N, CA and C of each residue as an Amber inpcrd file, in Angstrom:
protein
   570
   0.5830000  -1.5400000   4.8110000   0.1850000  -2.2570000   3.6120000
   0.6260000  -3.7050000   3.7120000   1.8630000  -3.9120000   4.1630000
   2.3410000  -5.2770000   4.2960000   1.4910000  -6.0570000   5.2750000
   1.0070000  -5.3970000   6.3030000   0.1670000  -6.0770000   7.2860000
  -1.1240000  -6.5460000   6.6360000  -1.7200000  -5.6990000   5.7910000
  -2.9410000  -6.0950000   5.0960000  -2.6780000  -7.2670000   4.1550000
  -1.5760000  -7.2000000   3.4310000  -1.2570000  -8.2810000   2.5010000
  -0.9680000  -9.5680000   3.2510000  -0.3270000  -9.4360000   4.4040000
  -0.0550000 -10.6100000   5.2250000  -1.3720000 -11.2270000   5.6600000
  -2.3220000 -10.3700000   6.0550000  -3.6180000 -10.8690000   6.4810000
  -4.3710000 -11.5340000   5.3330000  -4.2040000 -10.9890000   4.1140000
  -4.9260000 -11.5360000   2.9730000  -4.2990000 -12.8110000   2.4250000
  -3.0020000 -12.8880000   2.4050000  -2.3300000 -13.9730000   1.6990000
  -1.2850000 -14.7240000   2.5130000  -1.2570000 -14.5570000   3.7920000
  -0.2260000 -15.2300000   4.5720000  -0.5820000 -16.6900000   4.8020000
   0.4350000 -17.4850000   4.8890000   0.2580000 -18.9010000   5.2230000
   1.0930000 -19.1450000   6.4560000   0.5050000 -19.7060000   7.4480000
   1.2480000 -20.0270000   8.6540000   2.2900000 -21.0810000   8.3140000
   3.4630000 -20.9490000   8.8940000   4.5520000 -21.8820000   8.6070000
   4.1660000 -23.3110000   8.9530000   3.4100000 -23.4510000  10.0110000
   2.9800000 -24.7870000  10.4120000   2.0650000 -25.4100000   9.3630000
   1.1100000 -24.6500000   8.8650000   0.1930000 -25.2010000   7.8710000
   0.9270000 -25.4870000   6.5660000   1.9010000 -24.6300000   6.2110000
   2.6710000 -24.8500000   5.0000000   3.5150000 -26.1140000   5.1230000
   4.1790000 -26.2730000   6.2530000   5.0030000 -27.4690000   6.4160000
   4.1330000 -28.7280000   6.4940000   2.9540000 -28.6200000   7.1080000
   2.0330000 -29.7550000   7.1580000   1.5600000 -30.1160000   5.7540000
   1.2070000 -29.1100000   4.9750000   0.7570000 -29.3450000   3.6090000
   1.8600000 -29.9930000   2.7780000   3.0720000 -29.4890000   2.8840000
   4.1890000 -30.0680000   2.1330000   4.4480000 -31.5000000   2.6060000
   4.3340000 -31.7340000   3.9020000   4.5140000 -33.0820000   4.4360000
   3.5020000 -34.0430000   3.8110000   2.2380000 -33.6550000   3.7940000
   1.2080000 -34.5270000   3.2420000   1.3540000 -34.7030000   1.7310000
   1.7860000 -33.6520000   1.0400000   2.0050000 -33.7890000  -0.3970000
   3.1400000 -34.7720000  -0.6840000   4.1120000 -34.8470000   0.2160000
   5.2290000 -35.7660000   0.0230000   4.8580000 -37.2140000   0.3310000
   3.9550000 -37.4410000   1.2700000   3.6500000 -38.8250000   1.6290000
   2.4860000 -39.4040000   0.8310000   1.6680000 -38.5580000   0.2170000
   0.5520000 -39.0690000  -0.5620000   1.0550000 -39.6330000  -1.8860000
   0.3600000 -40.6300000  -2.4470000   0.8340000 -41.2690000  -3.6790000
   0.8770000 -40.3440000  -4.8950000   0.1000000 -39.2700000  -4.8860000
   0.0930000 -38.4120000  -6.0660000   1.1730000 -37.3290000  -6.0020000
   2.1180000 -37.4590000  -5.0740000   3.1100000 -36.4000000  -4.9080000
   3.9480000 -36.1670000  -6.1670000   4.1120000 -37.1890000  -6.9940000
   4.8930000 -36.9870000  -8.2060000   4.0970000 -36.2030000  -9.2450000
   2.7760000 -36.1370000  -9.0730000   1.9480000 -35.3970000 -10.0190000
   1.6210000 -33.9910000  -9.5320000   1.9050000 -33.7100000  -8.2950000
   1.5950000 -32.3990000  -7.7400000   2.5490000 -31.3520000  -8.3160000
   1.9720000 -30.2820000  -8.7940000   2.7740000 -29.1990000  -9.3380000
   2.6650000 -28.0140000  -8.3850000   3.8000000 -27.6120000  -7.8410000
   3.8510000 -26.5060000  -6.9010000   4.6320000 -25.3620000  -7.5440000
   4.0520000 -24.1590000  -7.4840000   4.7010000 -22.9660000  -8.0290000
   4.6440000 -21.8740000  -6.9760000   5.3170000 -20.7810000  -7.2520000
   5.2760000 -19.6450000  -6.3310000   5.1490000 -18.3550000  -7.1070000
   4.6630000 -17.3120000  -6.4150000   4.5650000 -15.9970000  -7.0330000
   4.8320000 -14.9150000  -6.0000000   5.2710000 -13.7730000  -6.4870000
   5.5990000 -12.6200000  -5.6430000   4.4620000 -11.6070000  -5.7610000
   3.5560000 -11.6450000  -4.8110000   2.3660000 -10.7990000  -4.8520000
   2.7160000  -9.3140000  -4.7660000   3.6630000  -8.9510000  -3.9200000
   4.0560000  -7.5350000  -3.8170000   4.6210000  -7.0140000  -5.1320000
   5.4110000  -7.8450000  -5.8110000   5.9730000  -7.4480000  -7.1030000
   4.8540000  -7.2490000  -8.1220000   3.8810000  -8.1500000  -8.1050000
   2.7480000  -8.0410000  -9.0360000   1.9930000  -6.7440000  -8.7780000
   1.7260000  -6.4650000  -7.5230000   0.9600000  -5.2610000  -7.1890000
   1.7400000  -3.9950000  -7.5400000   3.0410000  -4.0050000  -7.3800000
   3.8360000  -2.8050000  -7.6580000   4.2100000  -2.6370000  -9.1250000
   4.3270000  -3.7300000  -9.8800000   4.8370000  -3.6290000 -11.2460000
   3.7950000  -3.8480000 -12.3340000   2.5740000  -4.2180000 -11.9690000
   1.5250000  -4.3340000 -12.9810000   1.0650000  -2.9270000 -13.3550000
   0.3610000  -2.8090000 -14.4670000  -0.1130000  -1.4980000 -14.8960000
  -1.0530000  -0.8910000 -13.8620000  -1.9310000  -1.7220000 -13.3110000
  -2.8450000  -1.2230000 -12.2790000  -2.0820000  -0.7490000 -11.0530000
  -1.1070000  -1.5320000 -10.6220000  -0.3160000  -1.1780000  -9.4510000
   0.4820000   0.0920000  -9.6680000   1.0700000   0.2170000 -10.8470000
   1.8450000   1.4280000 -11.1350000   0.9310000   2.6530000 -11.2130000
  -0.2910000   2.4740000 -11.7470000  -1.2520000   3.5770000 -11.7790000
  -1.5960000   4.0090000 -10.3660000  -1.8560000   3.0370000  -9.5080000
  -2.1640000   3.3400000  -8.1070000  -0.9900000   4.0330000  -7.4340000
   0.2270000   3.5070000  -7.6160000   1.4090000   4.0990000  -6.9880000
   1.6460000   5.5280000  -7.4710000   1.4270000   5.7710000  -8.7660000
   1.5900000   7.1280000  -9.2970000   0.5720000   8.0800000  -8.6720000
  -0.6620000   7.6000000  -8.5550000  -1.7060000   8.4380000  -7.9680000
  -1.3950000   8.7530000  -6.5030000  -0.9740000   7.7480000  -5.7610000
  -0.6240000   7.9530000  -4.3470000   0.5550000   8.9170000  -4.2400000
   1.5310000   8.7710000  -5.1130000   2.7000000   9.6560000  -5.1000000
   2.2840000  11.1100000  -5.3500000   1.3730000  11.3290000  -6.3100000
   0.9060000  12.6870000  -6.5910000   0.1530000  13.2700000  -5.4020000
  -0.6930000  12.4530000  -4.7800000  -1.4190000  12.9270000  -3.5980000
  -0.4550000  13.2690000  -2.4660000   0.5840000  12.4290000  -2.2830000
   1.5800000  12.6850000  -1.2350000   2.2980000  14.0070000  -1.4810000
   2.7140000  14.2110000  -2.7350000   3.4350000  15.4380000  -3.0720000
   2.5550000  16.6690000  -2.8610000   1.2920000  16.5530000  -3.2530000
   0.3560000  17.6620000  -3.0810000   0.1800000  17.9750000  -1.5870000
  -0.0170000  16.9340000  -0.7930000  -0.1750000  17.1240000   0.6490000
   1.0990000  17.6630000   1.2790000   2.2390000  17.1350000   0.8570000
   3.5130000  17.5920000   1.4070000   3.7110000  19.0750000   1.1330000
   3.3990000  19.4950000  -0.0730000   3.5330000  20.9060000  -0.4240000
   2.6180000  21.7700000   0.4450000   1.3780000  21.3160000   0.6010000
   0.4120000  22.0690000   1.4110000   0.8780000  22.1550000   2.8650000
   1.3280000  21.0310000   3.4130000   1.7350000  21.0220000   4.8170000
   3.0580000  21.7490000   5.0410000   3.9490000  21.7330000   4.0660000
   5.1890000  22.5040000   4.1860000   4.8840000  24.0000000   4.2420000
   3.9250000  24.4280000   3.4280000   3.5420000  25.8320000   3.4220000
   2.9490000  26.2320000   4.7820000   2.0740000  25.4050000   5.2940000
   1.4740000  25.6900000   6.6090000   2.5400000  25.6940000   7.6950000
   3.4610000  24.7450000   7.6290000   4.5370000  24.6690000   8.6160000
   5.4010000  25.9230000   8.5850000   5.7210000  26.3910000   7.3890000
   6.5230000  27.6160000   7.2710000   5.7850000  28.8180000   7.8590000
   4.4730000  28.8850000   7.6200000   3.6810000  29.9810000   8.1850000
   3.6930000  29.9250000   9.7160000   3.5740000  28.7160000  10.2480000
   3.5980000  28.5670000  11.7120000   4.9570000  28.9530000  12.2860000
   6.0220000  28.6140000  11.5920000   7.3580000  29.0050000  12.0580000
   7.5100000  30.5200000  12.0490000   6.9800000  31.1590000  11.0240000
   7.0470000  32.6240000  10.9560000   6.2660000  33.2530000  12.1070000
   5.0890000  32.6830000  12.3880000   4.2970000  33.1900000  13.5150000
   5.0510000  33.0170000  14.8260000   5.7150000  31.8880000  14.9700000
   6.4850000  31.6280000  16.1870000   7.6280000  32.6390000  16.3310000
   8.3610000  32.8710000  15.2410000   9.4630000  33.8470000  15.2830000
   8.9420000  35.2360000  15.6250000   7.8450000  35.5840000  15.0000000
   7.2480000  36.8980000  15.2440000   6.8280000  37.0420000  16.7100000
   6.2190000  35.9950000  17.2230000   5.7710000  36.0240000  18.6160000
   6.9570000  36.1130000  19.5730000   7.9990000  35.3290000  19.2970000
   9.1830000  35.3660000  20.1590000   9.8680000  36.7270000  20.1220000
   9.8330000  37.3640000  18.9690000  10.4470000  38.6970000  18.8820000
   9.6400000  39.7420000  19.6480000   8.3570000  39.4680000  19.8820000
   7.4940000  40.4000000  20.6190000   7.4040000  40.0610000  22.1110000
   8.1080000  39.0470000  22.5190000   8.0020000  38.5590000  23.8980000
   8.2890000  39.6550000  24.9260000   9.2960000  40.4450000  24.6950000
   9.6700000  41.4930000  25.6530000   8.7930000  42.7350000  25.5300000
   8.1180000  42.8650000  24.4040000   7.3040000  44.0570000  24.1550000
   5.8930000  43.8740000  24.7160000   5.3440000  42.6930000  24.5070000
   3.9670000  42.4140000  24.9350000   3.8810000  42.1760000  26.4400000
   2.7040000  42.4570000  26.9510000   2.4570000  42.1060000  28.3410000
   2.4160000  40.6000000  28.4620000   2.7330000  40.1060000  29.6220000
   2.8160000  38.6640000  29.8380000   1.4950000  37.9680000  29.5180000
   0.3970000  38.5620000  29.9220000  -0.9120000  37.9610000  29.6740000
  -1.2130000  37.9020000  28.1760000  -0.9330000  38.9690000  27.4830000
  -1.1540000  39.0230000  26.0290000  -0.2500000  38.0110000  25.3080000
   0.9790000  37.9570000  25.7500000   1.9260000  37.0010000  25.1560000
   1.4470000  35.5650000  25.3520000   1.0320000  35.2270000  26.5570000
   0.5510000  33.8690000  26.8350000  -0.6880000  33.5310000  26.0110000
  -1.5400000  34.4970000  25.8300000  -2.7430000  34.2870000  25.0090000
  -2.3510000  33.9590000  23.5660000  -1.4310000  34.7290000  23.0200000
  -0.9710000  34.4780000  21.6400000  -0.2170000  33.1470000  21.5470000
   0.5340000  32.8420000  22.5880000   1.2650000  31.5740000  22.6130000
   0.2980000  30.3860000  22.6280000  -0.7690000  30.4870000  23.4050000
  -1.7900000  29.4300000  23.4290000  -2.4760000  29.2790000  22.0780000
  -2.7610000  30.3950000  21.4490000  -3.3720000  30.3520000  20.1110000
  -2.4410000  29.6500000  19.1130000  -1.1700000  29.9920000  19.1860000
  -0.2000000  29.3560000  18.2960000  -0.0860000  27.8590000  18.5930000
  -0.0830000  27.5100000  19.8610000  -0.0200000  26.0890000  20.2380000
  -1.2280000  25.3310000  19.7030000  -2.3900000  25.9430000  19.7570000
  -3.5990000  25.3100000  19.2180000  -3.5090000  25.1460000  17.7050000
  -2.9640000  26.1400000  17.0320000  -2.7830000  26.0410000  15.5830000
  -1.8210000  24.8990000  15.2300000  -0.7620000  24.7690000  16.0130000
   0.2250000  23.7070000  15.7780000  -0.4150000  22.3390000  15.9990000
  -1.2060000  22.2070000  17.0470000  -1.8940000  20.9390000  17.3050000
  -2.8580000  20.6000000  16.1750000  -3.5710000  21.6040000  15.6990000
  -4.5040000  21.3960000  14.5880000  -3.7420000  20.9700000  13.3280000
  -2.6260000  21.6330000  13.0860000  -1.7740000  21.2790000  11.9360000
  -1.3120000  19.8270000  12.0280000  -0.8160000  19.4290000  13.1950000
  -0.3290000  18.0580000  13.3760000  -1.4650000  17.0510000  13.2090000
  -2.6170000  17.3780000  13.7280000  -3.7820000  16.4970000  13.6000000
  -4.1980000  16.3530000  12.1300000  -4.2510000  17.4660000  11.4170000
  -4.6220000  17.4340000   9.9900000  -3.6070000  16.6480000   9.1730000
  -2.3400000  16.8160000   9.4960000  -1.2870000  16.1010000   8.7700000
  -1.4040000  14.5930000   9.0060000  -1.6390000  14.1950000  10.2430000
  -1.7940000  12.7780000  10.5700000  -3.0350000  12.1980000   9.8770000
  -4.1290000  12.9420000   9.8920000  -5.3500000  12.5010000   9.2270000
  -5.1160000  12.3170000   7.7320000  -4.4040000  13.2400000   7.1490000
  -4.1030000  13.1610000   5.7170000  -3.2510000  11.9400000   5.3890000
  -2.2340000  11.6740000   6.2090000  -1.3670000  10.5120000   5.9720000
  -2.1490000   9.2100000   6.1680000  -3.0010000   9.1770000   7.1880000
  -3.8350000   7.9930000   7.4150000  -4.7900000   7.7680000   6.2450000
  -5.3140000   8.8490000   5.7060000  -6.2160000   8.7530000   4.5590000
  -5.4890000   8.1730000   3.3470000  -4.2590000   8.6270000   3.1260000
  -3.4730000   8.0830000   2.0120000  -3.2150000   6.5910000   2.1920000
  -2.8960000   6.1900000   3.4130000  -2.6720000   4.7670000   3.6830000
  -3.9240000   3.9600000   3.4130000  -5.0690000   4.4660000   3.8470000
  -6.3070000   3.7200000   3.6330000  -6.6690000   3.6560000   2.1550000
  -6.3840000   4.7170000   1.3970000  -6.6270000   4.6870000  -0.0510000
  -5.7540000   3.6180000  -0.7060000  -4.4960000   3.5600000  -0.3000000
  -3.5840000   2.5510000  -0.8650000  -4.0630000   1.1410000  -0.5080000
  -4.4330000   0.9320000   0.7310000  -4.8800000  -0.3980000   1.1650000
  -6.1680000  -0.7840000   0.4500000  -7.1160000   0.1390000   0.3950000
  -8.4020000  -0.1450000  -0.2430000  -8.2250000  -0.4990000  -1.7180000
  -7.4100000   0.2700000  -2.4180000  -7.2190000   0.0180000  -3.8420000
  -6.3320000  -1.1960000  -4.0950000  -5.4260000  -1.5050000  -3.1610000
  -4.6430000  -2.7360000  -3.2770000  -5.5670000  -3.9390000  -3.1490000
  -6.5350000  -3.8490000  -2.2610000  -7.5240000  -4.9230000  -2.1370000
  -8.3000000  -5.1000000  -3.4390000  -8.6380000  -3.9850000  -4.0770000
  -9.3520000  -4.0650000  -5.3580000  -8.4890000  -4.7510000  -6.4190000
  -7.2120000  -4.4210000  -6.4430000  -6.3070000  -5.0660000  -7.3970000
  -6.2550000  -6.5660000  -7.1100000  -6.1750000  -6.9260000  -5.8460000
  -6.1280000  -8.3390000  -5.4690000  -7.4250000  -9.0420000  -5.8760000
  -8.5520000  -8.3510000  -5.7260000  -9.8210000  -8.9380000  -6.1610000
  -9.8500000  -9.1660000  -7.6660000  -9.2460000  -8.2700000  -8.4500000
  -9.1330000  -8.4900000  -9.8900000  -8.1600000  -9.6300000 -10.1880000
  -7.1740000  -9.7630000  -9.3340000  -6.1050000 -10.7350000  -9.5410000
  -6.5350000 -12.1660000  -9.2000000  -7.3690000 -12.3360000  -8.2010000
  -7.7550000 -13.6790000  -7.7500000  -8.3240000 -14.5670000  -8.8560000
  -9.2950000 -14.1110000  -9.6450000  -9.7950000 -14.9910000 -10.7150000
  -8.7390000 -15.2850000 -11.7840000  -7.8490000 -14.3560000 -11.9980000
  -6.7840000 -14.5790000 -12.9880000  -5.8710000 -15.7020000 -12.5130000
  -5.4840000 -15.6540000 -11.2400000  -4.6230000 -16.7020000 -10.6820000
  -5.3550000 -18.0350000 -10.6680000  -6.6160000 -18.0180000 -10.2580000
  -7.4070000 -19.2560000 -10.2180000  -7.5130000 -19.8720000 -11.6050000
  -7.7920000 -19.0650000 -12.5870000  -7.8940000 -19.5420000 -13.9680000
  -6.5560000 -20.1080000 -14.4490000  -5.4650000 -19.4170000 -14.1380000
  -4.1300000 -19.8760000 -14.5190000  -3.8130000 -21.2300000 -13.8770000
  -4.1590000 -21.3500000 -12.5920000  -3.9120000 -22.5890000 -11.8580000
  -4.7020000 -23.7400000 -12.4810000  -5.9630000 -23.4910000 -12.8100000
  -6.7900000 -24.5330000 -13.4260000  -6.2600000 -24.9440000 -14.7970000
  -5.9150000 -23.9710000 -15.6300000  -5.4350000 -24.2660000 -16.9860000
  -4.1120000 -25.0290000 -16.9810000  -3.2680000 -24.7650000 -15.9860000
  -1.9340000 -25.3630000 -15.9610000  -1.8090000 -26.5140000 -14.9660000
  -2.9220000 -26.9950000 -14.4550000  -2.9510000 -28.1360000 -13.5200000
  -1.9650000 -27.9550000 -12.3680000  -2.0480000 -26.8260000 -11.7330000
  -1.1650000 -26.5190000 -10.6150000  -1.8720000 -26.9200000  -9.3210000
  -1.1480000 -27.6050000  -8.4500000  -1.7280000 -28.0720000  -7.1880000
  -1.6400000 -27.0290000  -6.0830000  -0.5600000 -26.2580000  -6.0740000
  -0.3380000 -25.3380000  -4.9670000   0.4430000 -24.1170000  -5.4420000
  -0.0330000 -22.9350000  -5.0130000   0.6830000 -21.6870000  -5.2730000
   1.1210000 -21.1480000  -3.9170000   2.4320000 -20.9420000  -3.7700000
   3.0170000 -20.4970000  -2.5070000   3.5340000 -19.0670000  -2.6890000
   3.3150000 -18.2000000  -1.6850000   3.8940000 -16.8540000  -1.7760000
   5.4200000 -16.9150000  -1.7790000   6.0280000 -16.1050000  -2.5940000
   7.4830000 -16.1130000  -2.7360000   8.1960000 -15.8010000  -1.4260000
   7.5810000 -14.9870000  -0.5860000   8.2330000 -14.6160000   0.6680000
   8.4190000 -15.8190000   1.5870000   7.6780000 -16.9100000   1.3580000
   7.8190000 -18.1160000   2.1690000   8.7970000 -19.1210000   1.5600000
   9.4140000 -18.7610000   0.4520000  10.3460000 -19.6490000  -0.2400000
  11.7690000 -19.2490000   0.1070000  12.5510000 -20.2160000   0.5110000
  13.9600000 -19.9490000   0.7730000  14.7410000 -20.0840000  -0.5290000
  14.5730000 -21.2110000  -1.1940000  15.2310000 -21.4700000  -2.4640000
  14.2180000 -22.1550000  -3.3760000  14.1770000 -21.7430000  -4.6180000
  13.2760000 -22.3680000  -5.5720000  13.7810000 -22.1580000  -6.9810000
  13.4370000 -23.0950000  -7.8410000  13.8310000 -22.9590000  -9.2450000
  13.0830000 -21.7900000  -9.8690000  13.7910000 -21.0560000 -10.7050000
  13.2060000 -19.8820000 -11.3460000  12.0240000 -20.2740000 -12.2330000
  12.0560000 -21.4710000 -12.8190000  10.9650000 -21.8720000 -13.7090000
   9.6620000 -22.1640000 -12.9450000   9.7230000 -22.2110000 -11.6170000
   8.5160000 -22.4010000 -10.8170000   7.8770000 -21.0680000 -10.4190000
   8.5440000 -19.9660000 -10.7390000   8.0370000 -18.6330000 -10.4300000
   7.0710000 -18.1980000 -11.5380000   5.7990000 -17.9930000 -11.1900000
   4.7880000 -17.6150000 -12.1890000   4.4480000 -16.1250000 -12.1290000
   5.2380000 -15.3540000 -11.4090000   4.9610000 -13.9270000 -11.2250000
   4.8280000 -13.1930000 -12.5530000   5.7950000 -13.3740000 -13.4540000
   5.7730000 -12.6440000 -14.7310000   4.5600000 -13.0150000 -15.5760000
   4.1790000 -14.3000000 -15.5720000   3.0080000 -14.7150000 -16.3560000
   1.7330000 -14.0890000 -15.8090000   1.6430000 -14.0170000 -14.4840000
   0.4470000 -13.4310000 -13.8700000   0.3860000 -11.9260000 -14.1520000
   1.5370000 -11.2510000 -14.1110000   1.5660000  -9.8230000 -14.4560000
   1.0930000  -9.6250000 -15.8840000   1.5800000 -10.4620000 -16.7860000
   1.1770000 -10.3500000 -18.1950000  -0.3300000 -10.5630000 -18.3480000
  -0.8590000 -11.5730000 -17.6750000  -2.2990000 -11.8290000 -17.7520000
  -3.1110000 -10.6740000 -17.1560000  -2.6490000 -10.1290000 -16.0350000
  -3.3380000  -9.0020000 -15.4180000  -3.3040000  -7.7800000 -16.3190000
  -2.1440000  -7.5160000 -16.9200000  -2.0280000  -6.3700000 -17.8180000
  -2.8970000  -6.5690000 -19.0640000  -2.9380000  -7.7970000 -19.5890000
  -3.7880000  -8.0750000 -20.7500000  -5.2580000  -7.8580000 -20.3990000
  -5.6740000  -8.3540000 -19.2540000  -7.0620000  -8.1790000 -18.8240000
  -7.3420000  -6.7010000 -18.5760000  -6.3820000  -6.0050000 -18.0170000
  -6.5320000  -4.5680000 -17.7800000  -6.7370000  -3.8370000 -19.0930000
  -5.9510000  -4.1800000 -20.1110000  -6.0870000  -3.5290000 -21.4070000
  -7.4130000  -3.8770000 -22.0650000  -7.8750000  -5.1070000 -21.8790000
  -9.1190000  -5.5390000 -22.4970000 -10.3290000  -4.8810000 -21.8460000
 -10.3680000  -4.8920000 -20.5350000 -11.5440000  -4.3860000 -19.8150000
 -11.3760000  -2.9750000 -19.2840000 -10.1720000  -2.4350000 -19.4510000
  -9.8490000  -1.1060000 -18.9550000 -10.1800000  -0.9860000 -17.4670000
  -9.5850000  -1.8700000 -16.6930000  -9.8630000  -1.9390000 -15.2560000
  -9.3370000  -0.7310000 -14.4900000  -8.4340000   0.0240000 -15.0880000
  -7.8890000   1.1790000 -14.3830000  -9.0060000   2.0820000 -13.8830000
 -10.0600000   2.1800000 -14.6490000 -11.1320000   3.1000000 -14.2860000
 -12.0620000   2.5080000 -13.2360000 -11.8760000   1.2290000 -12.9340000
 -12.6970000   0.6100000 -11.9040000 -12.0760000   0.7910000 -10.5230000
 -10.8570000   1.2850000 -10.4790000 -10.2260000   1.5770000  -9.1840000
 -10.5650000   3.0280000  -8.8800000 -11.2720000   3.2100000  -7.8090000
 -11.7500000   4.5390000  -7.4800000 -10.7620000   5.2130000  -6.5440000
 -10.0820000   6.1740000  -7.0850000  -9.0980000   6.8950000  -6.3040000
  -9.7800000   8.0130000  -5.5260000  -9.2660000   8.2690000  -4.3730000
  -9.7730000   9.3570000  -3.5590000  -9.3530000  10.6650000  -4.2150000
 -10.3050000  11.4980000  -4.5140000 -10.0110000  12.7690000  -5.1810000
  -9.7990000  13.8360000  -4.1230000  -8.6770000  14.5030000  -4.2320000
  -8.3730000  15.6050000  -3.3000000  -7.8150000  16.7520000  -4.0740000
């Protein structure tokens, strides 16, 4: 998820330092208003983000329960097979062992597919949240005559009054309540 967010909102250090350099040498530097926001915090703590996180958590728990049950069944089969090792003929034992190995491989493959699916659901819906968020941030920037919005992760030290994260969360939550955007995020049903 962080990789996707980095791809969507990352600023190369060189371009950031170049931009700050030019803002400092240009005559309008005293009028430039620079603020920062924490995009990960917005995505995790907004109503939409919390709805998404709750849904992902429920899907994870459901999958974990299902896979734990399958894993326990496979362990029982393994114990049963090992207890029959001396009783069964070698050929019969090897056949059952191969069948069990195939079941284990299938289980591992299904589990990996399920986890990958959950990751893609989170990434896809995070992108949707960001798409809802972009016009809100743009509108906020225009209304407040802000010249530059920098991601908080690129800030070493900054005044707290330059952090617009809470205002953006409030605006996103207000828009969510007005338009009921929660239902526009399509969760994978399982």
